[in-house]
PDB file of C-alpha atoms in Angstrom:
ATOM      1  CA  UNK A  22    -199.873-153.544  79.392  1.00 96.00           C
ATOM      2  CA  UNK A  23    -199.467-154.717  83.115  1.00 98.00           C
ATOM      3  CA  UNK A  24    -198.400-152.231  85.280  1.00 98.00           C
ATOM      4  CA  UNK A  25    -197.105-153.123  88.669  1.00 98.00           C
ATOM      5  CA  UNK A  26    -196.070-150.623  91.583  1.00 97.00           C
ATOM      6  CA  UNK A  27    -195.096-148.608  93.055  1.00 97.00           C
ATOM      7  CA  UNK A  28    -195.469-150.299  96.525  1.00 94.00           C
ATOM      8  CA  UNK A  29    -194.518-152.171  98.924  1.00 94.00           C
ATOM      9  CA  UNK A  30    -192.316-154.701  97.444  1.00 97.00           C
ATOM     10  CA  UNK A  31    -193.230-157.305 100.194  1.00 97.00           C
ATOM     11  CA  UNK A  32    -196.133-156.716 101.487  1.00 95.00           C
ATOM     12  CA  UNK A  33    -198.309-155.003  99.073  1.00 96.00           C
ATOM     13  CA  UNK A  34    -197.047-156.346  95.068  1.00 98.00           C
ATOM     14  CA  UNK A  35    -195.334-159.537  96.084  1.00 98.00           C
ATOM     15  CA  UNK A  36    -198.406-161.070  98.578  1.00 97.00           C
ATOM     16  CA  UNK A  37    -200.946-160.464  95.275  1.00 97.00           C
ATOM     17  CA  UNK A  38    -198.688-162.348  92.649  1.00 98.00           C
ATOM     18  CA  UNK A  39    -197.774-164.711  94.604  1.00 96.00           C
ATOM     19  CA  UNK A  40    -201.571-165.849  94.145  1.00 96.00           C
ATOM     20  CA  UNK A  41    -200.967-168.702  92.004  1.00 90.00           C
ATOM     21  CA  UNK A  42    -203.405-167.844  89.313  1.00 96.00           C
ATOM     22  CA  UNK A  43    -202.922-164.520  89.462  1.00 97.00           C
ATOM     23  CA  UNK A  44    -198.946-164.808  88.792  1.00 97.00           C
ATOM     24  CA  UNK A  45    -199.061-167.050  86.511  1.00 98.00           C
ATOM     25  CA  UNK A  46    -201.580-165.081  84.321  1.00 98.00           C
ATOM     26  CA  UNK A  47    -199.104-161.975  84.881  1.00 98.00           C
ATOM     27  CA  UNK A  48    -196.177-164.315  83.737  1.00 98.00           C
ATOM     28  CA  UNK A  49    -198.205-166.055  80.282  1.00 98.00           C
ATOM     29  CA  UNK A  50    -199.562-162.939  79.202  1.00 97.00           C
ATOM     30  CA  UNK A  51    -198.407-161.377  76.022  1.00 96.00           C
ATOM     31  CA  UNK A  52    -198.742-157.647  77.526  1.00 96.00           C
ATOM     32  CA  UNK A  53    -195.849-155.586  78.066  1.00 97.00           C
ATOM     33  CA  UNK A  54    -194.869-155.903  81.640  1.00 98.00           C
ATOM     34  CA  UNK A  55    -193.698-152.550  83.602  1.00 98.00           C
ATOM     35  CA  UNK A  56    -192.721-151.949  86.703  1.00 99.00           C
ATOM     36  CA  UNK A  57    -192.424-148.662  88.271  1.00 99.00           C
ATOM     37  CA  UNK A  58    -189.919-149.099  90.807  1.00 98.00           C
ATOM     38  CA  UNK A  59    -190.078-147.597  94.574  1.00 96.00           C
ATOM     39  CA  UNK A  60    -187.613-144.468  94.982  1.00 95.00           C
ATOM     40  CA  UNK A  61    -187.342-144.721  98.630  1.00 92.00           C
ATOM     41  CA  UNK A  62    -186.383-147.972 100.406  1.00 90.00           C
ATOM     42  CA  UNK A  63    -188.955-149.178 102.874  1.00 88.00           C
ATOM     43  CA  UNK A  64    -187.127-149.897 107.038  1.00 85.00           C
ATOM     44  CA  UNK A  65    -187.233-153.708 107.367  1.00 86.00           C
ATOM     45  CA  UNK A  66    -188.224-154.934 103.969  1.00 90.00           C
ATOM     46  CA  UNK A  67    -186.086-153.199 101.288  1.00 93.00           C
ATOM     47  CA  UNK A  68    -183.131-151.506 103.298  1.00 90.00           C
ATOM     48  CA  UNK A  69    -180.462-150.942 100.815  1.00 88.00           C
ATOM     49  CA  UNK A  70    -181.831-152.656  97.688  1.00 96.00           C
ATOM     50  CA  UNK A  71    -180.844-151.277  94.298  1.00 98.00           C
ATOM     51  CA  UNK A  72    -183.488-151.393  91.498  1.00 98.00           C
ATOM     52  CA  UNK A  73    -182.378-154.707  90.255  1.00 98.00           C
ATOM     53  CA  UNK A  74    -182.642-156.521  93.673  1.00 98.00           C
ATOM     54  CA  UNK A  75    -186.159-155.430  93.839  1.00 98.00           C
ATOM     55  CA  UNK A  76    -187.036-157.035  90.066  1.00 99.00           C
ATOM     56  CA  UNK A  77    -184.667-159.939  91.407  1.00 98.00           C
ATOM     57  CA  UNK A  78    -186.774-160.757  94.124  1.00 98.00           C
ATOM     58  CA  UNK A  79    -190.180-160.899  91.929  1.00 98.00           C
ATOM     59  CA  UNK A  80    -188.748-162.836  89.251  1.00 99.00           C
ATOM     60  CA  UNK A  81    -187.061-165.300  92.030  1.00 98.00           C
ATOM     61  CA  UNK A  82    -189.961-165.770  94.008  1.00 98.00           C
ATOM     62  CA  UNK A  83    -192.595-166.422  90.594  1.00 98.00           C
ATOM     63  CA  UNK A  84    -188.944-168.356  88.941  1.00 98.00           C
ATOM     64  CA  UNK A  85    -189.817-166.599  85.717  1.00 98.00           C
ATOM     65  CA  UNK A  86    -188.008-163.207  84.314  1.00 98.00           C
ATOM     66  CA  UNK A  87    -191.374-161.746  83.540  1.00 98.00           C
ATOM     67  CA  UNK A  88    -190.710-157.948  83.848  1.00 99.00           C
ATOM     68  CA  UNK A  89    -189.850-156.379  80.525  1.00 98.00           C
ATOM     69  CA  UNK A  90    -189.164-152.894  81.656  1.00 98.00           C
ATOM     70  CA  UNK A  91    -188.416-151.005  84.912  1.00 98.00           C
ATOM     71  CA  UNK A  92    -188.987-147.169  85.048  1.00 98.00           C
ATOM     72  CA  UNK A  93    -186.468-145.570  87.658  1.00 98.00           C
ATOM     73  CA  UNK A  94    -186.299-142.498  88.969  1.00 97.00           C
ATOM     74  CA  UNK A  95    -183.188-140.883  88.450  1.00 95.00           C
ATOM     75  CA  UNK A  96    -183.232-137.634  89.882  1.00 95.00           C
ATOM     76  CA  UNK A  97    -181.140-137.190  93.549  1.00 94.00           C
ATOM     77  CA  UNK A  98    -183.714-136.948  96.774  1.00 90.00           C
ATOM     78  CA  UNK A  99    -182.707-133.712  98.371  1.00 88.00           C
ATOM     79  CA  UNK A 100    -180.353-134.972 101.677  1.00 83.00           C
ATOM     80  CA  UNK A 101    -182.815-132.970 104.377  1.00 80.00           C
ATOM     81  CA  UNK A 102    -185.360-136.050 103.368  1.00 77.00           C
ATOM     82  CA  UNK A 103    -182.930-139.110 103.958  1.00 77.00           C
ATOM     83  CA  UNK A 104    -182.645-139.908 107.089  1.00 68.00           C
ATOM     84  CA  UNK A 105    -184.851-137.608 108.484  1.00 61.00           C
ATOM     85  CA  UNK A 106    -185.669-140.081 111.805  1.00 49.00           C
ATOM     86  CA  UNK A 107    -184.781-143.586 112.778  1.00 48.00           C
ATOM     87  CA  UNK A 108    -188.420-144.238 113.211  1.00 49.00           C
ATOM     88  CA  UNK A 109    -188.996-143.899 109.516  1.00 61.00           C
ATOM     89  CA  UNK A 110    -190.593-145.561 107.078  1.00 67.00           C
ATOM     90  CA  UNK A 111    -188.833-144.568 104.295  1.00 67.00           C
ATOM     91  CA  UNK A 112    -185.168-143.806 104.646  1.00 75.00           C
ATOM     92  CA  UNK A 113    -182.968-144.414 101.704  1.00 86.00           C
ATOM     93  CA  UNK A 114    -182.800-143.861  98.232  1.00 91.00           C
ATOM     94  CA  UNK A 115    -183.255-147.165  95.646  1.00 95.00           C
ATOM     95  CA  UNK A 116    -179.623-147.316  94.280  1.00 95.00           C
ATOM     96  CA  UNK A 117    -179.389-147.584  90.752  1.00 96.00           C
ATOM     97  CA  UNK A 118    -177.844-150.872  89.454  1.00 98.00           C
ATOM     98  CA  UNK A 119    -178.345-150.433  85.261  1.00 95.00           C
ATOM     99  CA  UNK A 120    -176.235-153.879  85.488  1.00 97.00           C
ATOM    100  CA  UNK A 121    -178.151-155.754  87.485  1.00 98.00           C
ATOM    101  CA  UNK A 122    -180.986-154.516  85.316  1.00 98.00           C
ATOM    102  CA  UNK A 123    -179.987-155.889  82.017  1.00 96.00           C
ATOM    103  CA  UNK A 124    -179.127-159.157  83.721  1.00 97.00           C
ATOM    104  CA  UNK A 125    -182.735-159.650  84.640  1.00 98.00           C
ATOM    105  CA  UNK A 126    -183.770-159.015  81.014  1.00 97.00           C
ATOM    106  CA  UNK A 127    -185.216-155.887  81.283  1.00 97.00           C
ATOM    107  CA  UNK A 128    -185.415-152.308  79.182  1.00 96.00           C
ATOM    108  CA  UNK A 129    -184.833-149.380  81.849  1.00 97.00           C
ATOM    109  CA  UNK A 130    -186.646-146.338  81.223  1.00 97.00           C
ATOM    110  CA  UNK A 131    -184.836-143.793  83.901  1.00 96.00           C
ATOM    111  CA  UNK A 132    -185.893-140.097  84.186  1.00 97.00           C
ATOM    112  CA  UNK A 133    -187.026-137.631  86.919  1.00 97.00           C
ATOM    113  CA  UNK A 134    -189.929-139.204  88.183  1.00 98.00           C
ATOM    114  CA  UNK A 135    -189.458-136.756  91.701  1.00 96.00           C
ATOM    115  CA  UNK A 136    -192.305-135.325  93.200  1.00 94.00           C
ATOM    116  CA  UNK A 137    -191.662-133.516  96.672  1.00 89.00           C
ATOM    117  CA  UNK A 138    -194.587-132.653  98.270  1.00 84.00           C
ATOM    118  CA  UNK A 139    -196.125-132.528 101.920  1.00 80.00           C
ATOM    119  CA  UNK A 140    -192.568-133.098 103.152  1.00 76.00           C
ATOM    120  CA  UNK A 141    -192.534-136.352 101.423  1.00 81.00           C
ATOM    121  CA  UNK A 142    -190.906-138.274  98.129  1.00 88.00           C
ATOM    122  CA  UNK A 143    -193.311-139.540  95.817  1.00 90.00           C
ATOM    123  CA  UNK A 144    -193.895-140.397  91.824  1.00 95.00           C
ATOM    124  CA  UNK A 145    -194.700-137.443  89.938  1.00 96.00           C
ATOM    125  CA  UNK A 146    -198.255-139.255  88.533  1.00 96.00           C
ATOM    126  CA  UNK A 147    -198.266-137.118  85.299  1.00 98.00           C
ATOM    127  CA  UNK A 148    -194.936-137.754  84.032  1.00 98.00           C
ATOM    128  CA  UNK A 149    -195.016-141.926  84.967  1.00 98.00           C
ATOM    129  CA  UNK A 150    -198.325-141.923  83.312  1.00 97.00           C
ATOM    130  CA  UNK A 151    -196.851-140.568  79.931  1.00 97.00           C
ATOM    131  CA  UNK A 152    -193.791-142.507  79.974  1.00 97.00           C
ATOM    132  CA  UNK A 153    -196.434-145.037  79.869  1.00 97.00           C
ATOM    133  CA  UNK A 154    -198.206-143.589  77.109  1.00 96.00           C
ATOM    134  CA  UNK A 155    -194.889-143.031  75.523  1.00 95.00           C
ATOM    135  CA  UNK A 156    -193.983-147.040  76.275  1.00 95.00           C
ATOM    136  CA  UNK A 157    -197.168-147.902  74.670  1.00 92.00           C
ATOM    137  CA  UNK A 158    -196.967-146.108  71.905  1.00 89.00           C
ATOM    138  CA  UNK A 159    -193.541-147.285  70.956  1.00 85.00           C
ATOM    139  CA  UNK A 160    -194.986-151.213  71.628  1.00 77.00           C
ATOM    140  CA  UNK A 161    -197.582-150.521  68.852  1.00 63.00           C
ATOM    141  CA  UNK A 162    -194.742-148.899  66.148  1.00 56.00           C
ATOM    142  CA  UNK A 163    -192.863-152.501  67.220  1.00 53.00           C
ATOM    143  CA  UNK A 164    -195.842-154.946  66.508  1.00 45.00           C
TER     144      UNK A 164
END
């Protein structure tokens, strides 16, 4: 299994498969491809992009529909962390766009992924890492 974010969609996960070799390898491999997508947008790189926009842009920029499944989080950020200040980072919700989703090819595994802590939004570690477990499990019943 490749597993690729969370992170910055254009400056952190893009920069490193755009490495020829490296994307290419991500793109030929037989693994299961998953990405965890960001639950915040990031001010002046993702403002306002659904789920599917940010698997649209990866697949567009390596012009292969290599992601097999997205896990979104589906559980509401609490309004007093939206918009807290203009000079944040990270704003916005990622909009859900279960559409958009399919037309890139790709399962969706949505649940609450919300951790709030430190006055910020973030994965919740434990229960990405056994959807994961869960995804790979499931992957081994298929083959």
């Amino acid at each position: 299994m490749v597993v690729i974010g969370p992170g910055s969609l254009y400056t952190s996960i893009l920069p490193n498969l755009m490495i020829h070799d490296l994307g290419q390898a991500v793109i030929d491999t037989k693994a299961e491809k998953v990405y965890i997508c960001n639950i915040m947008t990031q001010l002046g790189e993702t403002e306002g992009f659904s789920d599917a926009e940010h698997i649209k842009v990866l697949h567009d920029h390596l012009k292969a529909k290599f992601i097999d499944t997205v896990l979104v989080n589906t559980e509401k950020v609490p309004d007093e962390y939206l918009n807290q200040q203009a000079d944040e980072e990270y704003l916005l919700q990622v909009r859900h766009d279960f559409k958009g989703l399919r037309e890139e090819n790709c399962r969706v595994i949505s649940a609450d992924f919300l951790d709030m802590k430190n006055g910020g939004v973030y994965h919740d570690g434990k229960k990405v890492v056994s959807e994961l477990i869960n995804l790979i499990s499931n992957i081994k019943t298929i083959c």
